[in-house]
Every structure is written in structure tokens, then in C-alpha cells.
PDB file of C-alpha atoms and ligand atoms in Angstrom:
ATOM      1  CA  UNK A   1     -28.453  17.002   5.910  1.00 90.00           C
ATOM      2  CA  UNK A   2     -27.696  13.988   8.066  1.00 94.00           C
ATOM      3  CA  UNK A   3     -24.948  12.169   6.183  1.00 96.00           C
ATOM      4  CA  UNK A   4     -25.430   9.022   8.295  1.00 97.00           C
ATOM      5  CA  UNK A   5     -28.931   8.861   6.862  1.00 97.00           C
ATOM      6  CA  UNK A   6     -27.416   8.394   3.398  1.00 97.00           C
ATOM      7  CA  UNK A   7     -25.744   5.179   4.505  1.00 98.00           C
ATOM      8  CA  UNK A   8     -28.926   3.953   6.152  1.00 98.00           C
ATOM      9  CA  UNK A   9     -30.794   4.730   2.926  1.00 97.00           C
ATOM     10  CA  UNK A  10     -28.158   2.801   1.007  1.00 97.00           C
ATOM     11  CA  UNK A  11     -28.671  -0.245   3.219  1.00 98.00           C
ATOM     12  CA  UNK A  12     -32.438  -0.189   2.695  1.00 98.00           C
ATOM     13  CA  UNK A  13     -31.918   0.245  -1.036  1.00 97.00           C
ATOM     14  CA  UNK A  14     -29.660  -2.840  -1.130  1.00 97.00           C
ATOM     15  CA  UNK A  15     -32.299  -4.851   0.737  1.00 98.00           C
ATOM     16  CA  UNK A  16     -35.041  -3.644  -1.617  1.00 97.00           C
ATOM     17  CA  UNK A  17     -33.060  -4.689  -4.670  1.00 97.00           C
ATOM     18  CA  UNK A  18     -32.147  -8.097  -3.230  1.00 97.00           C
ATOM     19  CA  UNK A  19     -35.739  -8.762  -2.334  1.00 97.00           C
ATOM     20  CA  UNK A  20     -36.676  -8.368  -6.002  1.00 95.00           C
ATOM     21  CA  UNK A  21     -33.661 -10.256  -7.322  1.00 96.00           C
ATOM     22  CA  UNK A  22     -31.128 -12.183  -5.226  1.00 97.00           C
ATOM     23  CA  UNK A  23     -28.506 -11.820  -7.979  1.00 97.00           C
ATOM     24  CA  UNK A  24     -29.086  -8.101  -8.532  1.00 97.00           C
ATOM     25  CA  UNK A  25     -25.595  -6.915  -7.569  1.00 97.00           C
ATOM     26  CA  UNK A  26     -23.886  -9.978  -8.981  1.00 97.00           C
ATOM     27  CA  UNK A  27     -25.467  -9.126 -12.338  1.00 96.00           C
ATOM     28  CA  UNK A  28     -24.605  -5.438 -11.955  1.00 96.00           C
ATOM     29  CA  UNK A  29     -20.969  -6.377 -11.376  1.00 97.00           C
ATOM     30  CA  UNK A  30     -20.762  -8.163 -14.725  1.00 97.00           C
ATOM     31  CA  UNK A  31     -20.671  -4.950 -16.748  1.00 96.00           C
ATOM     32  CA  UNK A  32     -22.794  -2.307 -18.382  1.00 97.00           C
ATOM     33  CA  UNK A  33     -24.587  -2.096 -21.721  1.00 97.00           C
ATOM     34  CA  UNK A  34     -26.561   1.161 -21.515  1.00 98.00           C
ATOM     35  CA  UNK A  35     -28.406   2.123 -24.694  1.00 97.00           C
ATOM     36  CA  UNK A  36     -28.765   5.776 -23.841  1.00 98.00           C
ATOM     37  CA  UNK A  37     -26.373   8.640 -23.144  1.00 98.00           C
ATOM     38  CA  UNK A  38     -28.017  11.379 -21.092  1.00 98.00           C
ATOM     39  CA  UNK A  39     -26.434  14.842 -21.045  1.00 98.00           C
ATOM     40  CA  UNK A  40     -28.276  16.900 -18.471  1.00 98.00           C
ATOM     41  CA  UNK A  41     -27.891  19.831 -16.108  1.00 98.00           C
ATOM     42  CA  UNK A  42     -26.184  19.407 -12.725  1.00 98.00           C
ATOM     43  CA  UNK A  43     -29.295  20.923 -11.119  1.00 98.00           C
ATOM     44  CA  UNK A  44     -30.312  18.769  -8.132  1.00 97.00           C
ATOM     45  CA  UNK A  45     -33.892  18.525  -9.421  1.00 97.00           C
ATOM     46  CA  UNK A  46     -32.976  16.973 -12.764  1.00 96.00           C
ATOM     47  CA  UNK A  47     -32.201  13.426 -11.724  1.00 94.00           C
ATOM     48  CA  UNK A  48     -31.345  11.437 -14.806  1.00 95.00           C
ATOM     49  CA  UNK A  49     -32.522   7.868 -14.165  1.00 96.00           C
ATOM     50  CA  UNK A  50     -35.296   8.605 -11.702  1.00 95.00           C
ATOM     51  CA  UNK A  51     -37.329  10.935 -13.909  1.00 96.00           C
ATOM     52  CA  UNK A  52     -37.142   8.396 -16.752  1.00 97.00           C
ATOM     53  CA  UNK A  53     -38.105   5.468 -14.538  1.00 96.00           C
ATOM     54  CA  UNK A  54     -34.783   3.781 -15.302  1.00 97.00           C
ATOM     55  CA  UNK A  55     -32.180   2.303 -13.009  1.00 94.00           C
ATOM     56  CA  UNK A  56     -28.555   1.229 -12.633  1.00 95.00           C
ATOM     57  CA  UNK A  57     -27.078  -0.038 -15.894  1.00 96.00           C
ATOM     58  CA  UNK A  58     -29.626   1.718 -18.111  1.00 97.00           C
ATOM     59  CA  UNK A  59     -28.117   5.136 -18.764  1.00 98.00           C
ATOM     60  CA  UNK A  60     -24.647   6.597 -19.248  1.00 98.00           C
ATOM     61  CA  UNK A  61     -24.823  10.042 -17.667  1.00 98.00           C
ATOM     62  CA  UNK A  62     -23.003  13.320 -18.017  1.00 98.00           C
ATOM     63  CA  UNK A  63     -24.176  16.415 -16.183  1.00 98.00           C
ATOM     64  CA  UNK A  64     -22.804  19.940 -16.141  1.00 98.00           C
ATOM     65  CA  UNK A  65     -24.135  23.452 -15.633  1.00 98.00           C
ATOM     66  CA  UNK A  66     -26.867  24.023 -18.254  1.00 98.00           C
ATOM     67  CA  UNK A  67     -26.279  20.721 -20.124  1.00 98.00           C
ATOM     68  CA  UNK A  68     -23.646  22.125 -22.449  1.00 98.00           C
ATOM     69  CA  UNK A  69     -21.822  20.312 -25.268  1.00 98.00           C
ATOM     70  CA  UNK A  70     -18.670  22.356 -25.715  1.00 98.00           C
ATOM     71  CA  UNK A  71     -16.111  21.107 -28.216  1.00 96.00           C
ATOM     72  CA  UNK A  72     -13.061  21.971 -26.087  1.00 97.00           C
ATOM     73  CA  UNK A  73     -14.511  20.479 -22.892  1.00 98.00           C
ATOM     74  CA  UNK A  74     -12.465  17.310 -22.593  1.00 98.00           C
ATOM     75  CA  UNK A  75     -14.902  15.944 -20.035  1.00 98.00           C
ATOM     76  CA  UNK A  76     -18.090  15.983 -22.142  1.00 98.00           C
ATOM     77  CA  UNK A  77     -16.182  15.050 -25.306  1.00 98.00           C
ATOM     78  CA  UNK A  78     -14.631  12.002 -23.590  1.00 98.00           C
ATOM     79  CA  UNK A  79     -18.045  10.936 -22.312  1.00 98.00           C
ATOM     80  CA  UNK A  80     -19.579  11.234 -25.806  1.00 98.00           C
ATOM     81  CA  UNK A  81     -16.712   9.340 -27.420  1.00 98.00           C
ATOM     82  CA  UNK A  82     -16.767   6.567 -24.867  1.00 98.00           C
ATOM     83  CA  UNK A  83     -20.549   6.184 -24.889  1.00 98.00           C
ATOM     84  CA  UNK A  84     -20.933   6.228 -28.679  1.00 98.00           C
ATOM     85  CA  UNK A  85     -17.762   4.450 -29.777  1.00 97.00           C
ATOM     86  CA  UNK A  86     -17.204   1.920 -26.975  1.00 97.00           C
ATOM     87  CA  UNK A  87     -20.522   1.405 -25.205  1.00 98.00           C
ATOM     88  CA  UNK A  88     -22.319   1.785 -28.540  1.00 98.00           C
ATOM     89  CA  UNK A  89     -25.383   3.605 -27.217  1.00 98.00           C
ATOM     90  CA  UNK A  90     -28.267   3.983 -29.712  1.00 97.00           C
ATOM     91  CA  UNK A  91     -29.528   7.296 -28.359  1.00 98.00           C
ATOM     92  CA  UNK A  92     -27.918  10.509 -27.163  1.00 98.00           C
ATOM     93  CA  UNK A  93     -30.152  12.901 -25.254  1.00 98.00           C
ATOM     94  CA  UNK A  94     -29.518  16.515 -24.341  1.00 98.00           C
ATOM     95  CA  UNK A  95     -31.952  17.328 -21.557  1.00 98.00           C
ATOM     96  CA  UNK A  96     -32.433  20.908 -20.394  1.00 98.00           C
ATOM     97  CA  UNK A  97     -34.905  22.099 -17.791  1.00 98.00           C
ATOM     98  CA  UNK A  98     -37.056  25.130 -17.055  1.00 98.00           C
ATOM     99  CA  UNK A  99     -35.830  27.288 -14.141  1.00 98.00           C
ATOM    100  CA  UNK A 100     -32.228  26.519 -15.145  1.00 98.00           C
ATOM    101  CA  UNK A 101     -29.943  28.725 -13.056  1.00 98.00           C
ATOM    102  CA  UNK A 102     -27.187  28.582 -15.678  1.00 98.00           C
ATOM    103  CA  UNK A 103     -29.489  29.868 -18.408  1.00 98.00           C
ATOM    104  CA  UNK A 104     -30.863  32.551 -16.061  1.00 98.00           C
ATOM    105  CA  UNK A 105     -27.339  33.709 -15.197  1.00 97.00           C
ATOM    106  CA  UNK A 106     -26.499  33.988 -18.905  1.00 96.00           C
ATOM    107  CA  UNK A 107     -29.461  36.357 -19.349  1.00 96.00           C
ATOM    108  CA  UNK A 108     -28.126  38.796 -16.763  1.00 95.00           C
ATOM    109  CA  UNK A 109     -25.290  41.329 -16.672  1.00 95.00           C
ATOM    110  CA  UNK A 110     -22.949  40.145 -13.961  1.00 95.00           C
ATOM    111  CA  UNK A 111     -19.306  39.172 -13.660  1.00 96.00           C
ATOM    112  CA  UNK A 112     -19.419  35.625 -12.313  1.00 96.00           C
ATOM    113  CA  UNK A 113     -15.701  34.910 -12.471  1.00 97.00           C
ATOM    114  CA  UNK A 114     -14.814  31.426 -13.676  1.00 96.00           C
ATOM    115  CA  UNK A 115     -18.436  30.905 -14.717  1.00 97.00           C
ATOM    116  CA  UNK A 116     -18.103  33.647 -17.365  1.00 97.00           C
ATOM    117  CA  UNK A 117     -16.444  31.499 -20.075  1.00 97.00           C
ATOM    118  CA  UNK A 118     -18.918  28.672 -19.432  1.00 97.00           C
ATOM    119  CA  UNK A 119     -21.979  30.922 -19.574  1.00 97.00           C
ATOM    120  CA  UNK A 120     -20.549  32.665 -22.639  1.00 97.00           C
ATOM    121  CA  UNK A 121     -21.644  29.618 -24.627  1.00 98.00           C
ATOM    122  CA  UNK A 122     -25.257  30.224 -23.569  1.00 98.00           C
ATOM    123  CA  UNK A 123     -24.942  33.927 -24.435  1.00 98.00           C
ATOM    124  CA  UNK A 124     -23.801  32.769 -27.891  1.00 98.00           C
ATOM    125  CA  UNK A 125     -27.040  30.754 -28.194  1.00 98.00           C
ATOM    126  CA  UNK A 126     -28.940  33.949 -27.331  1.00 98.00           C
ATOM    127  CA  UNK A 127     -27.007  35.857 -29.999  1.00 98.00           C
ATOM    128  CA  UNK A 128     -27.787  33.240 -32.669  1.00 97.00           C
ATOM    129  CA  UNK A 129     -31.506  33.468 -31.828  1.00 98.00           C
ATOM    130  CA  UNK A 130     -31.739  37.089 -30.650  1.00 97.00           C
ATOM    131  CA  UNK A 131     -34.419  38.049 -33.187  1.00 98.00           C
ATOM    132  CA  UNK A 132     -36.789  35.365 -31.950  1.00 98.00           C
ATOM    133  CA  UNK A 133     -35.972  35.954 -28.282  1.00 98.00           C
ATOM    134  CA  UNK A 134     -36.189  39.748 -28.407  1.00 97.00           C
ATOM    135  CA  UNK A 135     -39.651  39.450 -29.948  1.00 98.00           C
ATOM    136  CA  UNK A 136     -40.904  37.750 -26.761  1.00 98.00           C
ATOM    137  CA  UNK A 137     -42.188  40.375 -24.294  1.00 97.00           C
ATOM    138  CA  UNK A 138     -42.876  38.071 -21.385  1.00 97.00           C
ATOM    139  CA  UNK A 139     -39.565  37.551 -19.520  1.00 96.00           C
ATOM    140  CA  UNK A 140     -40.588  34.132 -18.192  1.00 97.00           C
ATOM    141  CA  UNK A 141     -41.524  32.952 -21.694  1.00 98.00           C
ATOM    142  CA  UNK A 142     -38.241  34.316 -23.066  1.00 98.00           C
ATOM    143  CA  UNK A 143     -36.337  32.425 -20.351  1.00 98.00           C
ATOM    144  CA  UNK A 144     -38.184  29.197 -21.171  1.00 98.00           C
ATOM    145  CA  UNK A 145     -37.548  29.655 -24.878  1.00 98.00           C
ATOM    146  CA  UNK A 146     -33.828  30.178 -24.278  1.00 98.00           C
ATOM    147  CA  UNK A 147     -33.766  26.907 -22.308  1.00 98.00           C
ATOM    148  CA  UNK A 148     -35.293  25.156 -25.356  1.00 98.00           C
ATOM    149  CA  UNK A 149     -33.037  26.873 -27.894  1.00 98.00           C
ATOM    150  CA  UNK A 150     -30.015  26.023 -25.776  1.00 98.00           C
ATOM    151  CA  UNK A 151     -30.993  22.338 -25.907  1.00 98.00           C
ATOM    152  CA  UNK A 152     -31.367  22.601 -29.672  1.00 98.00           C
ATOM    153  CA  UNK A 153     -27.957  24.248 -30.111  1.00 98.00           C
ATOM    154  CA  UNK A 154     -26.295  21.645 -27.875  1.00 98.00           C
ATOM    155  CA  UNK A 155     -27.823  18.941 -30.110  1.00 98.00           C
ATOM    156  CA  UNK A 156     -26.293  20.768 -33.077  1.00 97.00           C
ATOM    157  CA  UNK A 157     -22.958  20.819 -31.225  1.00 97.00           C
ATOM    158  CA  UNK A 158     -23.308  17.066 -30.758  1.00 97.00           C
ATOM    159  CA  UNK A 159     -23.711  16.437 -34.472  1.00 96.00           C
ATOM    160  CA  UNK A 160     -20.670  18.603 -35.192  1.00 96.00           C
ATOM    161  CA  UNK A 161     -18.491  15.880 -33.649  1.00 97.00           C
ATOM    162  CA  UNK A 162     -16.846  13.200 -35.789  1.00 96.00           C
ATOM    163  CA  UNK A 163     -17.891  10.341 -33.525  1.00 97.00           C
ATOM    164  CA  UNK A 164     -21.585  11.283 -33.678  1.00 97.00           C
ATOM    165  CA  UNK A 165     -21.527  11.917 -37.444  1.00 96.00           C
ATOM    166  CA  UNK A 166     -19.973   8.496 -37.987  1.00 96.00           C
ATOM    167  CA  UNK A 167     -22.434   6.731 -35.674  1.00 97.00           C
ATOM    168  CA  UNK A 168     -25.451   8.379 -37.342  1.00 96.00           C
ATOM    169  CA  UNK A 169     -24.162   7.258 -40.746  1.00 95.00           C
ATOM    170  CA  UNK A 170     -23.100   3.735 -39.845  1.00 96.00           C
ATOM    171  CA  UNK A 171     -25.301   2.701 -36.904  1.00 96.00           C
ATOM    172  CA  UNK A 172     -28.374   4.909 -37.078  1.00 97.00           C
ATOM    173  CA  UNK A 173     -27.574   6.701 -33.809  1.00 98.00           C
ATOM    174  CA  UNK A 174     -30.401   9.045 -32.787  1.00 98.00           C
ATOM    175  CA  UNK A 175     -30.004  12.462 -31.176  1.00 98.00           C
ATOM    176  CA  UNK A 176     -32.800  13.831 -28.977  1.00 98.00           C
ATOM    177  CA  UNK A 177     -33.473  17.199 -27.361  1.00 98.00           C
ATOM    178  CA  UNK A 178     -35.683  17.185 -24.276  1.00 98.00           C
ATOM    179  CA  UNK A 179     -36.751  19.641 -21.609  1.00 98.00           C
ATOM    180  CA  UNK A 180     -37.691  18.623 -18.083  1.00 98.00           C
ATOM    181  CA  UNK A 181     -40.456  20.829 -16.713  1.00 98.00           C
ATOM    182  CA  UNK A 182     -39.657  21.117 -13.004  1.00 97.00           C
ATOM    183  CA  UNK A 183     -43.127  22.580 -12.352  1.00 97.00           C
ATOM    184  CA  UNK A 184     -44.991  19.482 -13.540  1.00 98.00           C
ATOM    185  CA  UNK A 185     -42.344  16.741 -13.718  1.00 97.00           C
ATOM    186  CA  UNK A 186     -43.102  16.310 -17.394  1.00 98.00           C
ATOM    187  CA  UNK A 187     -40.396  15.378 -19.870  1.00 98.00           C
ATOM    188  CA  UNK A 188     -40.979  17.309 -23.113  1.00 98.00           C
ATOM    189  CA  UNK A 189     -39.595  16.040 -26.412  1.00 98.00           C
ATOM    190  CA  UNK A 190     -38.557  19.033 -28.538  1.00 98.00           C
ATOM    191  CA  UNK A 191     -38.593  16.679 -31.541  1.00 97.00           C
ATOM    192  CA  UNK A 192     -35.260  17.906 -32.814  1.00 95.00           C
ATOM    193  CA  UNK A 193     -34.929  16.979 -36.478  1.00 94.00           C
ATOM    194  CA  UNK A 194     -31.252  16.092 -36.177  1.00 92.00           C
ATOM    195  CA  UNK A 195     -30.945  14.590 -39.661  1.00 92.00           C
ATOM    196  CA  UNK A 196     -32.115  17.895 -41.130  1.00 93.00           C
ATOM    197  CA  UNK A 197     -29.664  19.874 -38.969  1.00 92.00           C
ATOM    198  CA  UNK A 198     -26.915  17.454 -39.897  1.00 91.00           C
ATOM    199  CA  UNK A 199     -27.623  18.037 -43.586  1.00 91.00           C
ATOM    200  CA  UNK A 200     -27.676  21.815 -43.016  1.00 91.00           C
ATOM    201  CA  UNK A 201     -24.310  21.948 -41.262  1.00 90.00           C
ATOM    202  CA  UNK A 202     -22.406  19.335 -43.284  1.00 90.00           C
ATOM    203  CA  UNK A 203     -21.071  21.897 -45.768  1.00 90.00           C
ATOM    204  CA  UNK A 204     -18.992  23.391 -42.966  1.00 92.00           C
ATOM    205  CA  UNK A 205     -18.773  20.754 -40.219  1.00 93.00           C
ATOM    206  CA  UNK A 206     -18.413  17.531 -42.199  1.00 94.00           C
ATOM    207  CA  UNK A 207     -15.735  15.431 -40.462  1.00 92.00           C
ATOM    208  CA  UNK A 208     -16.710  11.791 -40.988  1.00 83.00           C
TER     209      UNK A 208
HETATM  210 CO1   CO B   1     -29.855  23.922 -14.976  1.00 59.05          CO
END
């Protein structure tokens, strides 16, 4: 990759924006009020804003391998707290994607060093849903289903946090689980019934 090209691209992008609105960057400098927190995979194909047709200022973004919401990951937990409590987003999205390398790696027997504890969380999703997954003969279909179930479980992890429980109760925060289909570009809404899951887990995970 020609790194100089990146700076040339940046210059054309600035010109494009200014052509549409002379005050574009002046406005951008005033602050941010995004209404959506997007938790996606670090995969280079899953661009957050671009695939949603949104731009600077619209989305607060966190990306990691396989779009995980892990309670002891200070990074994702800080992002969730800041976005929900301070930026007051109305929507939190966990967006997985088909052909996810992290999910694929978790389906295989291999020692991947520092990745092991991270991928362990995806193996745990497999264990929770092993009956359903083992009943799928087609490996590709099983892989796709694990991507979807992982999104669902990360949404459940989201609603296990105090900040999300409080925001659902007091501000009507909505939690969404999506999958980006890299083969077609389509964004698929898994229609996660988060209020039902919240009710189901409250006996054990009720914090706020
Ligand atoms: Co991925």
C-alpha cells in the first residue's frame, strides 16, 4: 500500500466535504452527539459507518476480534459506559459478520497463544449452544450459525452490565444484534428480543 496515497485521499476528502458544506469541519470541531454505539469486528471488511451510510459524528465505535463484549475487558466496558452514560446513545449494536476469522479460529483445535483466552469466550458460546450447532451437518451453515449465536450472546453480555440495565429502565435504550453478510453487503437484523432476555437473566444478573 502506498501510504502517501492515504494523505492524498485525505486531501480530496476534505475538499469533497467543504464543497458540500463550507462549515463542515468547524461544525465537527464543536463536539459529538452520536445516537448509536456500534460494537463490531476488527475485520477490515466490516467498516462501521460506511456500510450504514453514516458519517463522522454519527456513530461511537468499538471494534475487536469477533465483536466480543467481555466483562473484564476494560476497553469495551469503558466504551459502553462512556457511550451510554455520558454520550447518552439511544441504541447499542453488536454487529458480527459471516466469514469471521475469530469465530472460525474458535471452531478449530489450535494453540494460538495470546488469542486463546480471547477465543475461549467464543468457545463458551459454542458450549452453551452445542446441541443446536452439533445438529447442523453442513460446516458452512454451522459456522454462520455460530456467528449469529455469538452476536446474540454478546447482546446478552451487554444487558448483564449495570449501565445498560439502568439505561434500558430509565431511558428506553435499545440493544440490537446484527450480522453483516460480506458476500452480499447486506446488514441482517437478528431481531434480538433484548427485553425478553433481560427478564430471563434478571434473577441472576440484576444489578440496577
Ligand atoms: Co470477524
